[in-house]
């Protein structure tokens, strides 16, 4: 009887009953409500983001690892498993949830005032309000410290000017967390997207993450009240703490994309007759499958180790870099190798493999590029910072 990679590794024995139940709930939701539509959403580069957000809110996955304010308050491990199941469908779906929960909601939960939390978190947890997170700018991605967006104190409020780029959920967001330079260093601002001077044109012609909204944020003399700023946090510590949360979700999520590719390739190889035998019966195919399965299983063991550390409060940001770098890099290799097994059929949207491979190009770049994570790990190993 064939076994899946996670069965071979007996991953279930590392999960609690509760964790398995939550994973199965998310998987059933994804298979019933999302997966059947993905090829079309991807092809048309259009997703019903609002409806999806409400359904995901009903499922309880938006900000699920946060406590209070209508959030589920689950373990980090449960959150990781949910990310894996969401990304097994599409990285765009997981991106919607990551940006909502780990970037926008986490920023407000961790750094916002009590008024910010009460105003936004219950609505965001329910999927009634969508959030985005504006850090990257056209000229400052890996080096956000150079950002040009500026907030100037003016009377009893603030005036913001600048442009943010590549912002997930931007055009559909009700609230944007925007990071800007001030006289006291970088600060975060809670910006309702109906504020005069704010616009969020969608970025089109993407070849990756097509089932996800990606936008520019344009701030032209956006006037905000004094209490729109996060009260305490100053400098890059604020945005970087949020990125660390979202990267953790990617450590698991990327494995979901890889799992789907591998399952698809195994099923295809079993059915495809080549030279009068099934493709799965050839040693070369089995060598590919075995190597991919090893990397997928090892990636899962790493993810679970990091998750347990996060739940214990002992996870460092360098360790998150280890997981993000390894698991996304291996996932993209798996997706590409699976594509070879599907031959020409692998380049179409009839199968999810090329869609996942293309999506993973974005995942490799956002939330810290592979090179940036290599530099983080290099600094940990040598004590030398080689970023500049
Ligand atoms: P650059 O920083 O210009 O990097 C270009 C290349 O240079 C990369 O290979 C990089 O690794 C390399 N490099 C950089 N520094 C070094 C160095 N010191 N040494 C050697 N090589 C180096 N941002 C947000 O704020 N919010 C979002 O919601 C969001 N969503 C996104 C969604 C998508 C689909 C994508 C593609 C991006 C998103 N981003 C978002 C932006 C993302 O975080 C940035 O693209 C990323 O940080 C890289 O920045 P960059 O694209 O400007 O590349």
Coordinates of C-alpha atoms and ligand atoms in Angstrom, one line a residue:
X1 CA 0.0 0.0 0.0
X2 CA 1.7 3.3 -1.1
X3 CA 2.3 5.8 1.7
X4 CA 2.6 9.6 1.6
X5 CA 5.8 11.3 2.7
X6 CA 4.2 12.5 6.0
X7 CA 3.0 8.9 6.6
X8 CA 6.5 7.6 6.0
X9 CA 7.9 10.0 8.5
X10 CA 5.0 9.4 10.8
X11 CA 4.4 13.1 11.2
X12 CA 1.0 12.5 12.9
X13 CA 2.7 11.0 15.9
X14 CA 4.3 14.4 16.5
X15 CA 1.0 16.2 16.6
X16 CA -1.7 16.4 19.3
X17 CA -5.3 15.3 18.7
X18 CA -6.3 18.9 18.7
X19 CA -3.6 19.9 16.1
X20 CA -4.6 17.0 13.8
X21 CA -8.3 18.0 14.1
X22 CA -7.6 21.6 13.3
X23 CA -5.4 20.6 10.3
X24 CA -8.1 18.4 9.0
X25 CA -10.7 21.1 9.3
X26 CA -8.6 23.6 7.3
X27 CA -7.8 20.9 4.7
X28 CA -11.5 20.0 4.2
X29 CA -12.4 23.7 3.8
X30 CA -9.6 24.2 1.3
X31 CA -10.5 21.1 -0.7
X32 CA -14.2 22.0 -0.8
X33 CA -14.3 25.7 -1.2
X34 CA -11.0 26.9 -2.7
X35 CA -9.0 24.3 -4.7
X36 CA -11.7 23.7 -7.4
X37 CA -11.6 27.4 -8.3
X38 CA -7.9 28.1 -8.1
X39 CA -6.8 27.4 -11.7
X40 CA -9.5 29.9 -12.9
X41 CA -8.6 32.5 -10.3
X42 CA -4.9 32.2 -11.2
X43 CA -5.6 32.3 -15.0
X44 CA -7.8 35.4 -14.6
X45 CA -5.6 36.9 -11.9
X46 CA -8.8 37.7 -9.9
X47 CA -9.8 36.3 -6.5
X48 CA -13.0 37.0 -4.6
X49 CA -10.9 38.4 -1.7
X50 CA -13.8 39.8 0.3
X51 CA -15.8 36.6 0.2
X52 CA -12.7 34.5 0.9
X53 CA -11.8 36.7 3.9
X54 CA -15.3 36.2 5.4
X55 CA -15.1 32.4 4.9
X56 CA -11.6 32.3 6.4
X57 CA -12.8 34.4 9.3
X58 CA -15.6 32.0 9.9
X59 CA -13.1 29.1 9.8
X60 CA -11.2 31.0 12.6
X61 CA -7.8 31.2 10.9
X62 CA -7.4 35.0 10.7
X63 CA -5.0 36.0 13.5
X64 CA -5.6 32.5 14.9
X65 CA -2.4 32.5 17.0
X66 CA -3.3 35.8 18.7
X67 CA -5.1 36.1 22.1
X68 CA -8.2 38.0 22.7
X69 CA -10.1 40.5 20.5
X70 CA -12.1 37.7 18.7
X71 CA -8.9 35.8 17.8
X72 CA -8.7 32.0 18.4
X73 CA -5.6 32.0 20.5
X74 CA -4.2 28.7 19.1
X75 CA -0.6 27.5 19.4
X76 CA 2.0 28.5 16.9
X77 CA 2.1 24.9 15.8
X78 CA -1.6 24.9 14.9
X79 CA -1.1 28.1 13.0
X80 CA 1.8 26.6 11.1
X81 CA -0.3 23.5 10.2
X82 CA -3.1 25.8 8.9
X83 CA -0.6 27.7 6.8
X84 CA 0.6 24.4 5.3
X85 CA -2.9 23.4 4.3
X86 CA -3.7 26.8 2.9
X87 CA -0.6 26.9 0.8
X88 CA -1.2 23.3 -0.4
X89 CA -4.0 25.0 -2.3
X90 CA -2.1 28.1 -3.4
X91 CA 0.6 30.5 -2.0
X92 CA -1.8 33.3 -2.7
X93 CA -4.4 32.0 -0.3
X94 CA -1.8 31.6 2.4
X95 CA -0.4 35.1 1.6
X96 CA -3.9 36.6 2.2
X97 CA -4.0 34.9 5.6
X98 CA -0.4 35.6 6.5
X99 CA -0.6 39.3 5.7
X100 CA -3.9 39.7 7.5
X101 CA -3.0 37.7 10.6
X102 CA 0.8 37.9 11.0
X103 CA 1.5 41.3 9.5
X104 CA -1.4 43.6 9.8
X105 CA -3.2 42.1 12.8
X106 CA 0.0 41.2 14.7
X107 CA 1.3 44.7 14.2
X108 CA -1.9 46.2 15.7
X109 CA -2.1 43.5 18.4
X110 CA 1.6 43.9 19.5
X111 CA 2.2 47.6 18.9
X112 CA -1.2 49.3 18.6
X113 CA -3.0 51.3 21.3
X114 CA -6.0 49.7 23.0
X115 CA -8.2 51.8 20.7
X116 CA -6.5 50.4 17.6
X117 CA -7.0 46.9 18.9
X118 CA -10.6 47.3 19.7
X119 CA -11.4 49.2 16.6
X120 CA -9.8 46.7 14.1
X121 CA -8.9 43.3 15.5
X122 CA -12.4 41.8 16.0
X123 CA -13.5 42.8 12.5
X124 CA -10.2 41.5 11.0
X125 CA -10.5 38.2 12.8
X126 CA -14.0 37.8 11.4
X127 CA -12.8 38.7 7.9
X128 CA -15.2 41.7 7.9
X129 CA -12.2 44.0 7.5
X130 CA -9.1 43.3 5.4
X131 CA -5.6 44.6 6.4
X132 CA -2.4 45.2 4.5
X133 CA 1.2 46.0 5.6
X134 CA 3.2 48.7 3.9
X135 CA 6.9 48.4 4.4
X136 CA 8.6 47.9 1.0
X137 CA 9.1 50.8 -1.3
X138 CA 10.1 51.0 -5.0
X139 CA 13.7 51.7 -4.1
X140 CA 13.9 49.9 -0.7
X141 CA 13.1 46.2 -0.4
X142 CA 15.8 44.3 1.4
X143 CA 17.0 47.5 3.0
X144 CA 13.8 49.0 4.5
X145 CA 15.8 51.4 6.7
X146 CA 16.3 53.6 3.7
X147 CA 12.5 54.2 3.2
X148 CA 11.4 57.6 1.9
X149 CA 7.8 57.6 3.1
X150 CA 7.7 60.4 5.7
X151 CA 5.2 61.3 8.5
X152 CA 5.4 64.9 9.6
X153 CA 3.8 66.1 12.8
X154 CA 1.4 68.9 11.9
X155 CA -0.8 70.6 14.5
X156 CA -2.4 67.9 16.5
X157 CA -1.9 65.2 13.9
X158 CA 0.3 63.8 11.1
X159 CA 0.7 64.2 7.4
X160 CA 2.1 61.2 5.4
X161 CA 3.6 61.3 2.0
X162 CA 5.3 58.4 0.1
X163 CA 4.9 55.3 -2.0
X164 CA 4.8 51.7 -0.9
X165 CA 5.3 48.8 -3.5
X166 CA 4.4 45.1 -3.7
X167 CA 1.8 45.3 -1.0
X168 CA -0.3 42.2 -0.6
X169 CA -4.1 42.8 -0.1
X170 CA -3.4 46.6 -0.8
X171 CA -6.3 47.3 -3.2
X172 CA -8.9 45.4 -1.1
X173 CA -7.8 46.5 2.3
X174 CA -9.9 48.5 4.7
X175 CA -6.9 49.4 6.9
X176 CA -3.2 49.7 6.1
X177 CA -0.4 49.5 8.6
X178 CA 2.1 52.0 7.1
X179 CA 5.7 52.4 8.2
X180 CA 7.2 55.8 7.8
X181 CA 10.2 57.9 8.7
X182 CA 9.6 60.5 11.5
X183 CA 11.8 62.8 13.5
X184 CA 12.0 60.0 16.1
X185 CA 12.9 57.3 13.6
X186 CA 10.6 54.8 11.8
X187 CA 7.1 54.6 13.2
X188 CA 4.0 52.6 12.3
X189 CA 0.7 54.2 11.4
X190 CA -2.8 52.8 11.3
X191 CA -4.4 54.2 8.1
X192 CA -8.0 53.6 7.2
X193 CA -7.9 53.2 3.4
X194 CA -10.8 55.6 2.9
X195 CA -8.7 58.5 4.2
X196 CA -8.3 61.3 1.7
X197 CA -5.0 61.2 -0.2
X198 CA -4.7 57.4 0.1
X199 CA -4.9 55.2 -3.0
X200 CA -3.9 51.6 -3.8
X201 CA -3.6 50.8 -7.5
X202 CA -3.3 47.1 -8.2
X203 CA -0.1 45.7 -9.8
X204 CA -1.0 43.7 -12.9
X205 CA 0.9 41.5 -15.4
X206 CA 2.4 39.3 -12.6
X207 CA 3.5 35.8 -13.6
X208 CA 3.5 34.6 -9.9
X209 CA 1.0 34.8 -7.1
X210 CA -1.7 35.6 -9.6
X211 CA -4.4 34.5 -7.2
X212 CA -3.4 37.2 -4.8
X213 CA -3.9 41.0 -4.8
X214 CA -0.6 42.9 -5.0
X215 CA -0.7 46.7 -5.0
X216 CA 1.1 50.0 -4.8
X217 CA 0.2 52.3 -1.9
X218 CA 0.2 56.0 -2.7
X219 CA 0.1 58.5 0.2
X220 CA -0.4 62.1 -0.9
X221 CA -0.8 64.5 2.0
X222 CA -2.7 61.8 4.0
X223 CA -3.8 63.6 7.2
X224 CA -4.1 61.4 10.3
X225 CA -5.0 62.1 13.9
X226 CA -2.2 62.1 16.5
X227 CA -3.3 58.7 17.9
X228 CA -3.0 57.0 14.5
X229 CA 0.7 56.3 15.3
X230 CA 1.7 53.2 17.3
X231 CA 2.5 54.6 20.7
X232 CA 5.7 52.9 21.8
X233 CA 7.7 51.3 19.1
X234 CA 10.4 53.1 17.2
X235 CA 12.8 52.0 14.5
X236 CA 12.9 48.8 12.4
X237 CA 12.2 46.6 15.5
X238 CA 8.5 47.2 14.9
X239 CA 8.2 45.9 11.3
X240 CA 10.9 43.3 11.7
X241 CA 9.0 41.7 14.6
X242 CA 5.9 41.3 12.3
X243 CA 8.0 39.9 9.5
X244 CA 9.3 37.3 11.9
X245 CA 5.8 36.2 12.6
X246 CA 4.9 35.9 8.9
X247 CA 8.1 34.1 8.0
X248 CA 7.2 31.5 10.6
X249 CA 4.0 30.7 8.7
X250 CA 6.0 30.4 5.4
X251 CA 8.3 27.8 7.0
X252 CA 5.2 25.5 7.1
X253 CA 3.3 27.0 4.1
X254 CA 6.0 26.3 1.5
X255 CA 5.8 22.6 2.5
X256 CA 2.1 22.6 1.6
X257 CA 2.9 23.7 -2.0
X258 CA 5.7 21.1 -2.2
X259 CA 3.4 18.4 -0.9
X260 CA 0.7 19.1 -3.5
X261 CA 3.4 19.0 -6.3
X262 CA 4.8 15.7 -5.0
X263 CA 1.3 14.1 -4.6
X264 CA 0.4 15.2 -8.1
X265 CA 3.7 13.9 -9.6
X266 CA 3.3 10.5 -7.9
X267 CA -0.3 10.1 -9.1
X268 CA 0.6 11.2 -12.6
X269 CA 3.6 8.8 -12.7
X270 CA 1.4 6.0 -11.6
X271 CA -1.0 6.5 -14.5
X272 CA 1.3 7.6 -17.3
X273 CA 2.4 4.7 -19.5
X274 CA 5.8 5.2 -21.2
X275 CA 7.5 2.4 -23.2
X276 CA 4.7 0.1 -22.1
X277 CA 5.2 0.6 -18.3
X278 CA 4.1 3.1 -15.8
X279 CA 6.4 6.1 -15.3
X280 CA 6.4 5.3 -11.6
X281 CA 7.9 1.9 -12.2
X282 CA 11.2 3.3 -13.5
X283 CA 14.2 3.6 -11.2
X284 CA 15.0 7.2 -12.3
X285 CA 11.5 8.3 -11.4
X286 CA 11.7 6.6 -8.0
X287 CA 15.1 8.2 -7.3
X288 CA 13.5 11.6 -8.0
X289 CA 10.5 10.8 -5.8
X290 CA 12.6 9.5 -3.0
X291 CA 14.9 12.5 -2.9
X292 CA 12.0 14.9 -3.0
X293 CA 10.2 13.0 -0.2
X294 CA 13.3 13.2 2.0
X295 CA 13.5 16.9 1.6
X296 CA 9.8 17.4 2.3
X297 CA 9.9 15.2 5.4
X298 CA 13.1 16.9 6.7
X299 CA 11.5 20.3 6.1
X300 CA 8.5 19.2 8.1
X301 CA 10.7 18.0 11.0
X302 CA 12.5 21.3 11.0
X303 CA 9.2 23.2 10.9
X304 CA 7.8 21.3 13.8
X305 CA 11.0 21.8 15.8
X306 CA 10.8 25.5 15.2
X307 CA 7.1 25.6 16.1
X308 CA 7.6 23.8 19.4
X309 CA 10.3 26.3 20.2
X310 CA 8.0 29.2 19.3
X311 CA 5.3 27.7 21.6
X312 CA 7.9 27.5 24.3
X313 CA 9.0 31.1 23.7
X314 CA 12.5 30.2 22.8
X315 CA 12.6 30.7 19.0
X316 CA 15.1 33.2 17.7
X317 CA 14.8 35.2 14.5
X318 CA 18.0 33.4 13.1
X319 CA 16.2 30.1 13.6
X320 CA 13.2 31.4 11.6
X321 CA 15.7 32.4 8.9
X322 CA 17.0 28.8 8.9
X323 CA 13.5 27.5 8.3
X324 CA 12.4 30.0 5.7
X325 CA 15.6 29.6 3.7
X326 CA 15.6 25.9 3.7
X327 CA 11.9 25.1 3.3
X328 CA 11.2 27.6 0.5
X329 CA 14.4 26.6 -1.4
X330 CA 13.6 22.9 -1.1
X331 CA 9.9 23.5 -2.0
X332 CA 10.8 25.4 -5.2
X333 CA 13.3 22.6 -6.2
X334 CA 10.6 20.0 -5.5
X335 CA 8.1 21.9 -7.6
X336 CA 10.5 22.1 -10.6
X337 CA 11.5 18.5 -10.3
X338 CA 7.8 17.4 -10.2
X339 CA 7.2 19.5 -13.3
X340 CA 9.7 17.3 -15.2
X341 CA 7.8 14.2 -14.2
X342 CA 4.6 15.6 -15.7
X343 CA 6.4 16.4 -19.0
X344 CA 4.6 18.8 -21.2
X345 CA 1.4 18.4 -19.2
X346 CA 3.3 20.0 -16.3
X347 CA 3.4 23.4 -18.0
X348 CA -0.4 23.8 -18.0
X349 CA -3.0 24.9 -15.5
X350 CA -4.6 21.4 -15.8
X351 CA -2.1 20.5 -13.0
X352 CA -1.2 22.6 -10.0
X353 CA 2.6 22.1 -10.3
X354 CA 3.7 25.0 -12.5
X355 CA 1.3 27.3 -10.6
X356 CA 3.0 26.4 -7.4
X357 CA 6.5 26.6 -8.9
X358 CA 5.7 30.1 -10.2
X359 CA 4.2 31.2 -6.8
X360 CA 7.2 30.0 -5.0
X361 CA 9.4 32.5 -6.9
X362 CA 7.5 35.2 -5.0
X363 CA 7.8 33.3 -1.7
X364 CA 11.5 33.0 -2.2
X365 CA 11.7 36.8 -2.5
X366 CA 9.2 38.2 0.0
X367 CA 9.6 38.2 3.8
X368 CA 13.4 38.4 3.3
X369 CA 15.0 37.0 0.2
X370 CA 17.1 33.8 0.3
X371 CA 20.2 36.0 0.1
X372 CA 19.1 38.1 3.1
X373 CA 18.5 34.9 5.1
X374 CA 21.9 33.6 4.1
X375 CA 23.4 36.8 5.4
X376 CA 21.4 36.5 8.7
X377 CA 22.7 32.9 9.2
X378 CA 26.2 33.9 8.1
X379 CA 26.2 36.6 10.7
X380 CA 25.1 34.1 13.4
X381 CA 27.9 31.8 12.3
X382 CA 30.7 34.3 12.1
X383 CA 29.7 37.3 14.1
X384 CA 30.3 39.4 11.0
X385 CA 27.5 41.4 9.5
X386 CA 27.9 41.3 5.7
X387 CA 24.7 43.2 4.7
X388 CA 26.5 46.2 3.4
Ligands
LIG1 P1 16.0 44.0 -3.7 O1 16.0 44.3 -2.3 O2 16.2 45.0 -4.7 O3 16.9 42.7 -4.0 C1 17.3 42.3 -5.3 C2 18.3 41.2 -5.2 O4 19.4 41.7 -4.4 C3 17.8 40.0 -4.4 O5 18.3 38.8 -4.9 C4 18.4 40.2 -3.0 O6 18.5 39.0 -2.2 C5 19.7 40.8 -3.3 N1 20.3 41.5 -2.2 C6 19.8 42.4 -1.4 N2 20.6 42.8 -0.4 C7 21.8 42.1 -0.7 C8 23.1 42.0 0.0 N3 23.3 42.8 1.0 N4 24.0 41.2 -0.6 C9 23.7 40.4 -1.6 N5 22.5 40.4 -2.3 C10 21.6 41.2 -1.8 N6 6.4 44.0 1.0 C11 5.6 44.6 2.0 O7 6.0 45.5 2.7 N7 4.3 44.2 2.2 C12 3.8 43.2 1.5 O8 2.6 42.8 1.7 C13 4.5 42.5 0.4 N8 4.0 41.6 -0.4 C14 4.7 41.1 -1.5 C15 4.0 40.3 -2.4 C16 4.7 39.9 -3.5 C17 4.1 39.0 -4.5 C18 6.1 40.2 -3.7 C19 6.9 39.7 -4.9 C20 6.7 41.0 -2.8 C21 6.0 41.5 -1.7 N9 6.6 42.4 -0.8 C22 5.9 43.0 0.2 C23 7.9 43.0 -1.0 C24 9.1 42.0 -0.7 O9 9.2 42.0 0.7 C25 10.3 42.5 -1.3 O10 10.2 42.3 -2.7 C26 11.6 41.9 -0.8 O11 11.9 42.4 0.5 C27 12.8 42.2 -1.7 O12 12.9 43.5 -2.1 P2 13.1 43.9 -3.6 O13 12.1 43.3 -4.4 O14 13.2 45.4 -3.6 O15 14.5 43.3 -4.0

